[in-house]
Amino acid sequence: MGDYMSGSEEDYYYSSDQESIDRFENEDSETQWAPPKAPSCKVITKDSLLDAQREDLLRVMDLMSVREHHARTLLIHYRWDVEKLIAVYVEKGKACMFAEAGVTLVGAVDHDLPESLSTVMCDICIDDVPVSDVSKMDCGHCFCNDCWTKHFIVKINEGQSKQIRCMAHKCIAICDEAVVRKLVSKRHPDLADKFDRFLFESYIEDNKMVKWCPSIPHCGNALRVENDEFCEVECSCGSQFCFSCLSEAHSPCSCLMWKLWTKKCRDESETVNWITVHTKPCPRCHKPVEKNGGCNLVSCICGQAFCWLCGGATDRDHTWSNIANHSCGRYKEDGKKKAEHAKKYLYRYMHYHNRYKAHTDSFQQESRLRETIKEKVLNLETRDSKFRDFSWVTNGLYRLFRSRRILSYSYPFAFYMFGDDLFNNEMTAKERQIKQNLFEDQQQQLESNIEKLSIFIEEPFDTYSEEEVIQTRMQVINLSVIIDNLCKKMYDCIENDLLGSLQFSRHNIAPYLSKGIERAVEPTIGGSTKAGCNNNCQEADDQDNA
């Protein structure tokens, strides 16, 4: 088994076997999947959504001394980012912040109409209506309930119900949600329900730190991150995804890189093999040309004739035995330059795609090892051995899964990082080559050690003698530590030496976590928060659950 370990990797080994075991087992013990003391990702279910929303509302209500609908208006305006709201409050002051969000200061407007008036003229329909049929908003504008209701219905149907503005000309004040709900429910109860649902879901739809789980079928959960939106998370349903773009977890690719790569794979991967086998590029227009006859003189749709054997441009004259004024029996450097230029991009894509696909396939094959590993561990546990802890097997398996996934996605990253699609003006050719060599060296080291770990994990170690099991255990533990360090080095290189040095572009990637993608936990909401939930919130919850 020692043959699998090369001397060039001594730098990654620890001074003793016990040091390696202690470090790795402390890092990846049976409690490795337990959430940290302060989890940065929380699950928000339908039941806890109201509590999470209410928690932010109460915080703003207490801080700003405002009513609930004013707090909601402020939070929607600042996309439910309480910290940003507080920063604007400190920087610009309360009055400026309220004006920008369309909130009228409490107490600035007299909401009561004069008692001496029995009717009031509505400036919208120009009718005199009883005072009892008139509603006045916080901004002071007063219109009849019929006009208000029609205005609200139009806005709700247009999908603008989260922030319905006053009807008055150039007034940006947000209407009181209680008034909206009261007037609309009298004429269209279904639209009132829709209005409540929009307010209810705005906590997720308008909140950059909270997003729905993209699982199919939908699990009904949303996830909330506390620190950075550029991260990868795992929902309680088991779905792992990139929180920023909601696609599958794709680190170390940036979201833009992954979007371009998946589109390119959909558009090209199915045809790449066929094009390579059945066509050759035209030496004039570089389009792929298919040969549909036995003659080696072929013609492109652009009118250019060329030799199928060598790809060189020719005249159209030919005999049964040869093409006029053409011989491809001799090797000529000049005739291949244009054809090679046309092939270069395709071959480069094939290089990265084939390796990406190979490691993706390996990951899928290795995922089937779970049951096999369970059987091997059971066989080892039934034996009379002084070793009773076989967590090194499952730890090594999970390390293999995580690192294989990272290695797979490192190829799309390299395709765009060192190509001309995204960063053509960011690096000189010499700088690009130096950085590419640095990255590929790390990539090859990681690939080599992952393959070694895969071999040891797949071995029938449950049939080995106790001494051989100990040796396998040491190899798996050491390789796991090596791979973890190599992954850290690769991410450090990407974040600092590659993406960090860009001047005209900004690409963010999810950070590397030794223990894998963080699993979200259910938030703990205080009892006072739940008790403070008002009837409107409860009604919205009931409607959503229905």
Coordinates of C-alpha atoms in Angstrom, one line a residue:
M1 CA 0.0 0.0 0.0
G2 CA 2.9 2.3 0.5
D3 CA 3.4 2.3 -3.3
Y4 CA 0.5 4.7 -3.6
M5 CA 2.2 7.4 -1.6
S6 CA 4.8 9.5 -3.4
G7 CA 7.8 11.1 -1.8
S8 CA 7.0 14.5 -3.3
E9 CA 4.1 14.9 -0.9
E10 CA 6.2 14.8 2.3
D11 CA 5.4 18.4 2.9
Y12 CA 1.8 17.6 3.5
Y13 CA 2.4 14.8 6.0
Y14 CA 2.6 15.3 9.7
S15 CA 5.6 14.4 11.8
S16 CA 3.9 11.3 13.3
D17 CA 0.9 9.1 12.5
Q18 CA -0.7 10.0 15.9
E19 CA -0.5 13.7 15.1
S20 CA -2.4 13.1 11.8
I21 CA -5.0 11.0 13.6
D22 CA -5.5 13.5 16.4
R23 CA -5.9 16.4 14.0
F24 CA -8.2 14.7 11.6
E25 CA -10.3 12.9 14.2
N26 CA -10.7 16.1 16.2
E27 CA -11.8 17.9 13.0
D28 CA -14.1 15.2 11.6
S29 CA -15.4 13.3 14.5
E30 CA -18.9 11.9 14.9
T31 CA -20.1 15.4 15.7
Q32 CA -18.8 16.9 12.4
W33 CA -22.3 17.6 11.1
A34 CA -23.5 19.3 14.2
P35 CA -24.3 23.1 13.7
P36 CA -21.8 25.6 15.1
K37 CA -22.5 27.6 18.2
A38 CA -23.7 30.5 16.1
P39 CA -25.2 29.0 12.9
S40 CA -24.9 31.4 9.9
C41 CA -27.8 29.7 8.0
K42 CA -31.3 29.1 9.3
V43 CA -34.4 27.3 7.9
I44 CA -37.6 29.3 7.8
T45 CA -40.6 27.1 7.4
K46 CA -44.2 28.2 6.8
D47 CA -44.8 28.0 10.6
S48 CA -41.7 30.1 11.5
L49 CA -41.9 32.6 8.6
L50 CA -44.3 34.8 10.5
D51 CA -42.1 34.7 13.6
A52 CA -39.0 35.6 11.7
Q53 CA -40.8 38.4 9.9
R54 CA -42.3 39.7 13.1
E55 CA -38.9 39.7 14.8
D56 CA -37.6 42.2 12.3
L57 CA -40.8 44.3 12.5
L58 CA -40.6 44.5 16.2
R59 CA -37.0 45.5 16.1
V60 CA -37.7 48.4 13.8
M61 CA -40.9 49.4 15.6
D62 CA -39.0 49.6 18.9
L63 CA -36.0 51.5 17.3
M64 CA -38.0 54.0 15.3
S65 CA -41.1 54.3 17.5
V66 CA -43.4 53.7 14.6
R67 CA -46.5 51.6 13.9
E68 CA -46.3 48.2 12.2
H69 CA -47.2 49.2 8.7
H70 CA -44.6 52.0 8.8
A71 CA -42.0 49.5 9.9
R72 CA -43.0 47.1 7.1
T73 CA -42.7 50.0 4.6
L74 CA -39.3 50.8 5.8
L75 CA -38.1 47.2 5.7
I76 CA -39.5 46.6 2.2
H77 CA -37.8 49.7 1.0
Y78 CA -34.5 48.6 2.4
R79 CA -35.1 44.9 1.3
W80 CA -35.5 43.7 4.9
D81 CA -31.9 44.6 5.7
V82 CA -32.2 45.9 9.3
E83 CA -28.5 46.7 9.5
K84 CA -28.6 48.8 6.4
L85 CA -31.8 50.6 7.7
I86 CA -30.0 51.4 10.9
A87 CA -26.9 52.7 9.0
V88 CA -29.1 55.0 6.9
Y89 CA -30.9 56.2 10.0
V90 CA -27.6 57.1 11.7
E91 CA -26.1 58.7 8.5
K92 CA -29.1 60.6 7.2
G93 CA -31.4 60.9 10.1
K94 CA -35.0 59.9 10.6
A95 CA -36.8 62.5 8.5
C96 CA -34.7 61.9 5.4
M97 CA -34.9 58.2 5.7
F98 CA -38.7 58.3 6.1
A99 CA -39.1 60.6 3.1
E100 CA -37.1 58.3 0.8
A101 CA -39.2 55.3 1.9
G102 CA -42.5 57.1 1.5
V103 CA -43.3 57.1 5.2
T104 CA -45.1 60.1 6.7
L105 CA -43.8 61.1 10.2
V106 CA -46.3 60.1 12.9
G107 CA -48.1 63.1 14.3
A108 CA -47.3 65.4 11.3
V109 CA -50.8 65.0 9.9
D110 CA -54.2 65.5 11.5
H111 CA -56.1 62.4 10.5
D112 CA -59.5 63.5 11.8
L113 CA -61.9 65.4 9.5
P114 CA -63.7 68.5 10.9
E115 CA -66.9 67.5 12.8
S116 CA -68.8 70.3 11.2
L117 CA -68.6 68.8 7.7
S118 CA -71.2 66.3 6.7
T119 CA -69.9 65.8 3.1
V120 CA -66.5 66.1 1.5
M121 CA -65.7 66.5 -2.2
C122 CA -63.5 63.8 -3.6
D123 CA -60.8 65.2 -5.9
I124 CA -60.8 62.1 -8.0
C125 CA -64.4 61.5 -9.0
I126 CA -65.5 65.2 -8.1
D127 CA -68.5 64.0 -6.1
D128 CA -69.7 65.0 -2.7
V129 CA -69.6 62.0 -0.5
P130 CA -70.5 61.6 3.2
V131 CA -67.7 61.9 5.7
S132 CA -68.2 58.3 6.7
D133 CA -67.4 57.2 3.2
V134 CA -64.0 59.0 3.1
S135 CA -60.5 57.7 4.1
K136 CA -57.5 59.8 4.9
M137 CA -53.9 58.5 4.6
D138 CA -50.9 59.4 6.8
C139 CA -49.8 61.9 4.1
G140 CA -53.1 63.9 4.6
H141 CA -54.7 63.2 1.3
C142 CA -58.4 62.4 1.5
F143 CA -60.5 60.6 -1.1
C144 CA -63.7 58.6 -1.2
N145 CA -63.6 55.0 -0.3
D146 CA -64.9 54.0 -3.8
C147 CA -62.0 55.7 -5.5
W148 CA -59.5 54.3 -3.0
T149 CA -60.9 50.8 -3.4
K150 CA -60.6 50.9 -7.2
H151 CA -57.1 52.2 -6.9
F152 CA -56.1 49.4 -4.5
I153 CA -57.7 46.8 -6.8
V154 CA -55.8 48.0 -9.8
K155 CA -52.5 48.0 -7.9
I156 CA -53.0 44.5 -6.4
N157 CA -53.8 43.1 -9.8
E158 CA -50.7 44.7 -11.2
G159 CA -48.6 43.1 -8.5
Q160 CA -47.7 46.3 -6.7
S161 CA -49.6 45.6 -3.5
K162 CA -46.5 45.5 -1.3
Q163 CA -46.1 49.3 -1.6
I164 CA -49.3 51.0 -2.9
R165 CA -48.7 54.7 -3.1
C166 CA -51.2 57.5 -2.5
M167 CA -53.4 58.5 -5.5
A168 CA -52.5 62.2 -5.1
H169 CA -50.3 63.7 -7.8
K170 CA -46.6 63.4 -7.1
C171 CA -47.3 61.9 -3.6
I172 CA -44.9 59.1 -2.8
A173 CA -46.5 58.1 0.6
I174 CA -47.3 54.5 1.1
C175 CA -50.9 53.7 2.0
D176 CA -51.8 52.2 5.3
E177 CA -52.1 48.4 4.8
A178 CA -54.9 48.2 7.3
V179 CA -57.0 50.7 5.2
V180 CA -56.2 48.7 2.1
R181 CA -57.2 45.4 3.6
K182 CA -60.4 46.9 5.1
L183 CA -61.7 48.5 1.8
V184 CA -60.7 45.8 -0.6
S185 CA -62.1 42.9 1.6
K186 CA -65.6 44.5 1.4
R187 CA -65.7 44.2 -2.4
H188 CA -63.2 41.5 -3.3
P189 CA -62.2 39.2 -0.4
D190 CA -60.0 37.1 -2.7
L191 CA -57.9 40.2 -3.5
A192 CA -57.6 41.0 0.2
D193 CA -56.2 37.6 0.7
K194 CA -53.8 38.1 -2.2
F195 CA -52.8 41.4 -0.7
D196 CA -52.0 39.7 2.7
R197 CA -50.1 37.0 0.9
F198 CA -47.9 39.5 -0.9
L199 CA -47.1 41.2 2.4
F200 CA -46.5 37.9 4.0
E201 CA -44.1 36.7 1.2
S202 CA -42.3 40.1 0.9
Y203 CA -40.0 39.0 3.7
I204 CA -38.6 36.4 1.2
E205 CA -39.2 38.0 -2.2
D206 CA -37.6 41.4 -1.2
N207 CA -35.0 40.1 1.2
K208 CA -31.6 39.4 -0.3
M209 CA -30.6 37.4 2.8
V210 CA -33.6 35.1 2.6
K211 CA -34.5 32.9 -0.3
W212 CA -36.8 30.0 -1.1
C213 CA -35.2 26.6 -1.3
P214 CA -35.1 25.7 -5.1
S215 CA -35.8 22.0 -4.4
I216 CA -38.2 20.2 -6.9
P217 CA -40.8 19.4 -5.7
H218 CA -40.7 22.4 -3.4
C219 CA -40.2 21.6 0.2
G220 CA -41.9 24.8 1.3
N221 CA -38.8 26.1 3.2
A222 CA -36.9 29.3 2.9
L223 CA -33.3 29.8 4.1
R224 CA -31.9 32.8 5.8
V225 CA -28.1 33.6 6.0
E226 CA -26.7 36.0 8.5
N227 CA -23.4 37.1 7.1
D228 CA -22.6 36.7 3.4
E229 CA -25.0 35.9 0.5
F230 CA -22.1 34.4 -1.5
C231 CA -22.3 31.0 0.2
E232 CA -23.5 27.4 -0.3
V233 CA -26.1 26.0 2.0
E234 CA -28.1 22.8 2.6
C235 CA -31.8 22.9 3.4
S236 CA -33.3 20.6 6.0
C237 CA -34.9 18.7 3.0
G238 CA -31.3 17.8 1.9
S239 CA -31.1 20.1 -1.1
Q240 CA -27.7 21.8 -1.5
F241 CA -27.5 25.0 -3.6
C242 CA -25.7 28.3 -4.1
F243 CA -27.5 30.9 -2.1
S244 CA -26.6 33.7 -4.5
C245 CA -27.9 32.2 -7.8
L246 CA -30.1 29.3 -6.5
S247 CA -28.4 26.8 -8.8
E248 CA -26.6 23.7 -7.6
A249 CA -23.6 24.3 -5.4
H250 CA -20.8 25.1 -7.9
S251 CA -17.8 26.5 -5.9
P252 CA -15.1 27.3 -6.9
C253 CA -16.9 28.6 -10.0
S254 CA -18.4 32.1 -9.6
C255 CA -22.2 32.4 -10.4
L256 CA -21.5 34.0 -13.8
M257 CA -19.0 31.3 -14.7
W258 CA -21.4 28.6 -13.8
K259 CA -24.3 30.2 -15.7
L260 CA -22.2 30.5 -18.8
W261 CA -20.8 26.9 -18.4
T262 CA -24.2 25.3 -18.0
K263 CA -25.6 27.2 -21.0
K264 CA -22.5 26.2 -23.0
C265 CA -22.9 22.5 -22.0
R266 CA -26.6 22.5 -23.0
D267 CA -25.8 24.1 -26.3
E268 CA -22.6 22.3 -27.3
S269 CA -21.8 19.2 -25.3
E270 CA -24.3 17.0 -27.2
T271 CA -22.9 18.0 -30.6
V272 CA -19.2 18.2 -29.8
N273 CA -18.4 14.6 -30.3
W274 CA -20.5 14.3 -33.5
I275 CA -18.8 17.5 -35.0
T276 CA -15.4 16.2 -34.1
V277 CA -15.9 12.8 -35.7
H278 CA -18.0 13.7 -38.8
T279 CA -16.9 17.2 -39.9
K280 CA -13.8 19.2 -40.7
P281 CA -13.5 23.0 -40.6
C282 CA -13.6 25.0 -43.9
P283 CA -10.2 26.7 -44.5
R284 CA -12.0 29.8 -45.6
C285 CA -15.0 30.5 -43.2
H286 CA -14.0 27.9 -40.5
K287 CA -17.5 26.4 -40.4
P288 CA -17.7 22.6 -39.9
V289 CA -18.3 20.7 -43.1
E290 CA -19.8 17.2 -43.4
K291 CA -18.7 14.9 -46.1
N292 CA -21.7 13.3 -47.8
G293 CA -19.9 11.4 -50.7
G294 CA -16.9 9.3 -51.4
C295 CA -14.8 11.9 -53.1
N296 CA -12.1 13.6 -51.0
L297 CA -12.7 16.9 -52.7
V298 CA -15.4 18.6 -50.7
S299 CA -17.1 22.0 -51.0
C300 CA -18.3 24.4 -48.3
I301 CA -21.5 26.4 -48.6
C302 CA -19.3 29.5 -48.8
G303 CA -18.0 28.1 -52.1
Q304 CA -14.5 27.1 -51.0
A305 CA -13.3 23.7 -52.1
F306 CA -10.8 21.8 -50.0
C307 CA -9.2 18.4 -49.5
W308 CA -10.9 16.2 -46.9
L309 CA -7.7 14.4 -46.1
C310 CA -5.5 17.4 -45.1
G311 CA -8.1 20.2 -44.9
G312 CA -6.2 22.4 -47.3
A313 CA -7.9 24.8 -49.8
T314 CA -7.9 23.5 -53.4
D315 CA -9.3 24.2 -56.9
R316 CA -12.5 22.5 -58.0
D317 CA -10.7 20.6 -60.9
H318 CA -10.0 16.9 -60.1
T319 CA -9.7 13.5 -61.8
W320 CA -10.5 10.1 -60.5
S321 CA -7.1 9.7 -59.0
N322 CA -6.2 13.2 -57.7
I323 CA -7.1 16.8 -57.2
A324 CA -5.6 19.2 -59.7
N325 CA -2.4 21.1 -58.5
H326 CA -2.7 19.6 -55.1
S327 CA -0.8 16.9 -53.2
C328 CA -1.2 16.3 -49.5
G329 CA 1.3 13.5 -49.3
R330 CA 3.9 16.0 -48.2
Y331 CA 3.6 17.7 -44.8
K332 CA 3.2 21.5 -45.1
E333 CA 3.2 23.8 -42.1
D334 CA 1.6 26.8 -43.8
G335 CA -1.6 25.0 -44.9
K336 CA -2.7 24.1 -41.4
K337 CA -2.5 27.4 -39.6
K338 CA -6.0 28.6 -40.4
A339 CA -7.6 25.2 -39.7
E340 CA -5.8 25.0 -36.4
H341 CA -7.1 28.4 -35.4
A342 CA -10.7 27.2 -36.0
K343 CA -10.2 24.0 -34.0
K344 CA -8.4 25.7 -31.1
Y345 CA -11.5 26.9 -29.2
L346 CA -13.4 23.7 -29.8
Y347 CA -10.6 21.5 -28.6
R348 CA -10.0 23.7 -25.6
Y349 CA -13.7 23.4 -24.6
M350 CA -13.5 19.6 -25.1
H351 CA -10.4 19.4 -22.9
Y352 CA -12.2 21.0 -19.9
H353 CA -15.6 19.5 -20.6
N354 CA -14.2 16.0 -20.8
R355 CA -12.4 16.3 -17.5
Y356 CA -15.4 18.0 -15.8
K357 CA -17.6 15.2 -17.0
A358 CA -15.2 12.5 -16.0
H359 CA -15.0 13.7 -12.4
T360 CA -18.8 14.3 -12.3
D361 CA -19.3 10.7 -13.4
S362 CA -16.7 9.5 -10.8
F363 CA -18.6 11.4 -8.1
Q364 CA -21.9 9.7 -9.1
Q365 CA -20.2 6.3 -9.1
E366 CA -18.5 7.0 -5.7
S367 CA -21.9 8.1 -4.2
R368 CA -23.0 4.5 -4.5
L369 CA -20.2 3.5 -2.1
R370 CA -22.3 4.5 1.0
E371 CA -24.0 1.1 1.2
T372 CA -20.8 -0.8 0.5
I373 CA -19.0 1.1 3.2
K374 CA -21.7 0.4 5.7
E375 CA -21.4 -3.3 5.0
K376 CA -17.6 -3.2 5.3
V377 CA -17.8 -1.4 8.6
L378 CA -20.4 -3.9 9.9
N379 CA -18.0 -6.7 8.9
L380 CA -15.1 -5.1 10.8
E381 CA -17.3 -4.5 13.9
T382 CA -18.2 -8.2 14.1
R383 CA -14.5 -9.2 14.2
D384 CA -12.6 -9.5 17.4
S385 CA -10.4 -6.5 17.2
K386 CA -8.9 -4.0 19.6
F387 CA -10.1 -1.2 17.3
R388 CA -13.8 -0.4 17.7
D389 CA -13.9 3.1 16.1
F390 CA -14.3 3.0 12.3
S391 CA -15.3 6.6 11.9
W392 CA -12.1 7.1 9.7
V393 CA -13.9 5.2 7.0
T394 CA -17.0 7.4 6.8
N395 CA -14.8 10.5 7.3
G396 CA -12.6 9.5 4.4
L397 CA -15.7 8.8 2.3
Y398 CA -17.2 12.3 3.0
R399 CA -13.8 13.9 2.3
L400 CA -13.7 12.1 -1.0
F401 CA -17.2 13.3 -1.9
R402 CA -16.5 16.9 -1.1
S403 CA -13.1 17.1 -2.8
R404 CA -14.3 15.3 -5.9
R405 CA -17.1 17.8 -6.3
I406 CA -14.6 20.7 -5.9
L407 CA -12.2 19.2 -8.4
S408 CA -15.0 18.7 -10.9
Y409 CA -16.1 22.4 -10.8
S410 CA -12.5 23.6 -10.9
Y411 CA -12.4 22.7 -14.6
P412 CA -15.2 25.1 -15.7
F413 CA -13.5 27.7 -13.5
A414 CA -10.2 27.2 -15.3
F415 CA -11.9 27.3 -18.7
Y416 CA -13.2 30.9 -18.1
M417 CA -10.4 32.1 -15.8
F418 CA -7.7 31.5 -18.4
G419 CA -9.7 31.9 -21.6
D420 CA -10.8 35.0 -23.6
D421 CA -14.5 35.0 -22.7
L422 CA -14.4 37.0 -19.4
F423 CA -10.9 38.3 -18.6
N424 CA -9.3 39.1 -21.9
N425 CA -8.2 42.5 -20.8
E426 CA -7.3 41.7 -17.2
M427 CA -4.0 39.9 -17.8
T428 CA -1.1 39.9 -20.2
A429 CA -0.4 36.6 -22.0
K430 CA 2.6 36.1 -19.8
E431 CA 0.7 36.7 -16.6
R432 CA -2.1 34.4 -17.7
Q433 CA 0.4 31.6 -18.4
I434 CA 2.1 32.0 -15.1
K435 CA -1.2 32.0 -13.2
Q436 CA -2.5 29.1 -15.2
N437 CA 0.6 27.0 -14.5
L438 CA 0.3 27.8 -10.7
F439 CA -3.4 26.8 -10.7
E440 CA -2.9 23.6 -12.8
D441 CA -0.1 22.5 -10.5
Q442 CA -2.4 22.7 -7.5
Q443 CA -5.2 21.1 -9.5
Q444 CA -3.0 18.1 -10.5
Q445 CA -1.8 17.6 -6.9
L446 CA -5.4 17.6 -5.7
E447 CA -6.5 15.2 -8.5
S448 CA -3.7 12.8 -7.8
N449 CA -4.4 12.5 -4.0
I450 CA -8.2 12.2 -4.6
E451 CA -7.6 9.2 -6.9
K452 CA -5.4 7.6 -4.2
L453 CA -8.0 8.1 -1.6
S454 CA -10.6 6.7 -3.9
I455 CA -8.5 3.5 -4.3
F456 CA -8.1 3.0 -0.6
I457 CA -11.8 3.6 0.1
E458 CA -12.8 1.0 -2.6
E459 CA -10.4 -1.6 -1.3
P460 CA -11.9 -4.7 0.4
F461 CA -10.3 -3.7 3.7
D462 CA -12.9 -5.7 5.7
T463 CA -11.1 -8.8 4.6
Y464 CA -7.7 -7.6 5.6
S465 CA -5.7 -8.6 8.6
E466 CA -5.6 -6.3 11.6
E467 CA -2.2 -5.0 10.6
E468 CA -3.3 -4.2 7.1
V469 CA -6.5 -2.5 8.4
I470 CA -4.2 -0.2 10.6
Q471 CA -2.1 0.6 7.5
T472 CA -5.2 1.4 5.4
R473 CA -6.6 3.5 8.3
M474 CA -3.4 5.6 8.4
Q475 CA -3.4 6.1 4.6
V476 CA -7.0 7.2 4.6
I477 CA -6.5 9.6 7.4
N478 CA -3.3 11.1 6.0
L479 CA -4.8 11.5 2.5
S480 CA -7.9 13.1 4.0
V481 CA -5.7 15.7 5.7
I482 CA -3.6 16.2 2.6
I483 CA -6.7 16.7 0.4
D484 CA -8.2 19.2 2.9
N485 CA -5.0 21.3 2.9
L486 CA -4.8 21.2 -0.9
C487 CA -8.4 22.4 -1.2
K488 CA -7.6 25.2 1.2
K489 CA -4.6 26.2 -0.9
M490 CA -6.6 26.1 -4.1
Y491 CA -9.3 28.3 -2.7
D492 CA -6.7 30.7 -1.3
C493 CA -5.0 30.9 -4.7
I494 CA -8.4 31.5 -6.4
E495 CA -9.5 34.2 -4.0
N496 CA -6.3 36.1 -3.7
D497 CA -4.0 35.4 -6.7
L498 CA -6.6 35.0 -9.4
L499 CA -10.0 36.6 -8.7
G500 CA -8.6 39.0 -6.1
S501 CA -6.2 40.5 -8.5
L502 CA -8.8 41.5 -11.1
Q503 CA -9.2 45.2 -11.7
F504 CA -12.2 45.5 -14.1
S505 CA -14.3 42.5 -13.0
R506 CA -15.7 41.2 -9.7
H507 CA -16.4 37.6 -9.2
N508 CA -17.2 36.1 -5.8
I509 CA -17.1 32.4 -4.8
A510 CA -18.5 30.6 -1.8
P511 CA -15.7 30.0 0.8
Y512 CA -14.2 26.6 1.4
L513 CA -15.4 24.8 4.5
S514 CA -13.5 21.7 5.6
K515 CA -16.6 20.1 7.0
G516 CA -18.6 20.7 3.8
I517 CA -21.6 22.7 3.0
E518 CA -23.3 24.1 6.1
R519 CA -26.7 22.6 7.0
A520 CA -29.3 25.1 7.9
V521 CA -31.0 24.9 11.3
E522 CA -34.4 26.1 12.5
P523 CA -34.2 29.6 14.1
T524 CA -35.0 30.0 17.8
I525 CA -37.7 32.7 18.2
G526 CA -38.4 34.1 21.6
G527 CA -41.7 33.4 23.2
S528 CA -42.5 37.2 23.5
T529 CA -42.1 37.4 19.7
K530 CA -44.7 34.7 19.1
A531 CA -47.0 36.1 21.6
G532 CA -46.8 39.5 20.0
C533 CA -48.0 38.4 16.6
N534 CA -51.2 40.3 15.8
N535 CA -54.4 39.0 14.3
N536 CA -53.6 40.1 10.8
C537 CA -50.4 38.1 10.8
Q538 CA -52.3 35.1 12.0
E539 CA -54.9 35.4 9.3
A540 CA -52.2 35.6 6.6
D541 CA -50.6 32.5 8.1
D542 CA -53.9 30.6 8.0
Q543 CA -54.6 31.6 4.5
D544 CA -51.1 30.5 3.4
N545 CA -51.4 27.2 5.1
A546 CA -54.9 26.6 3.6

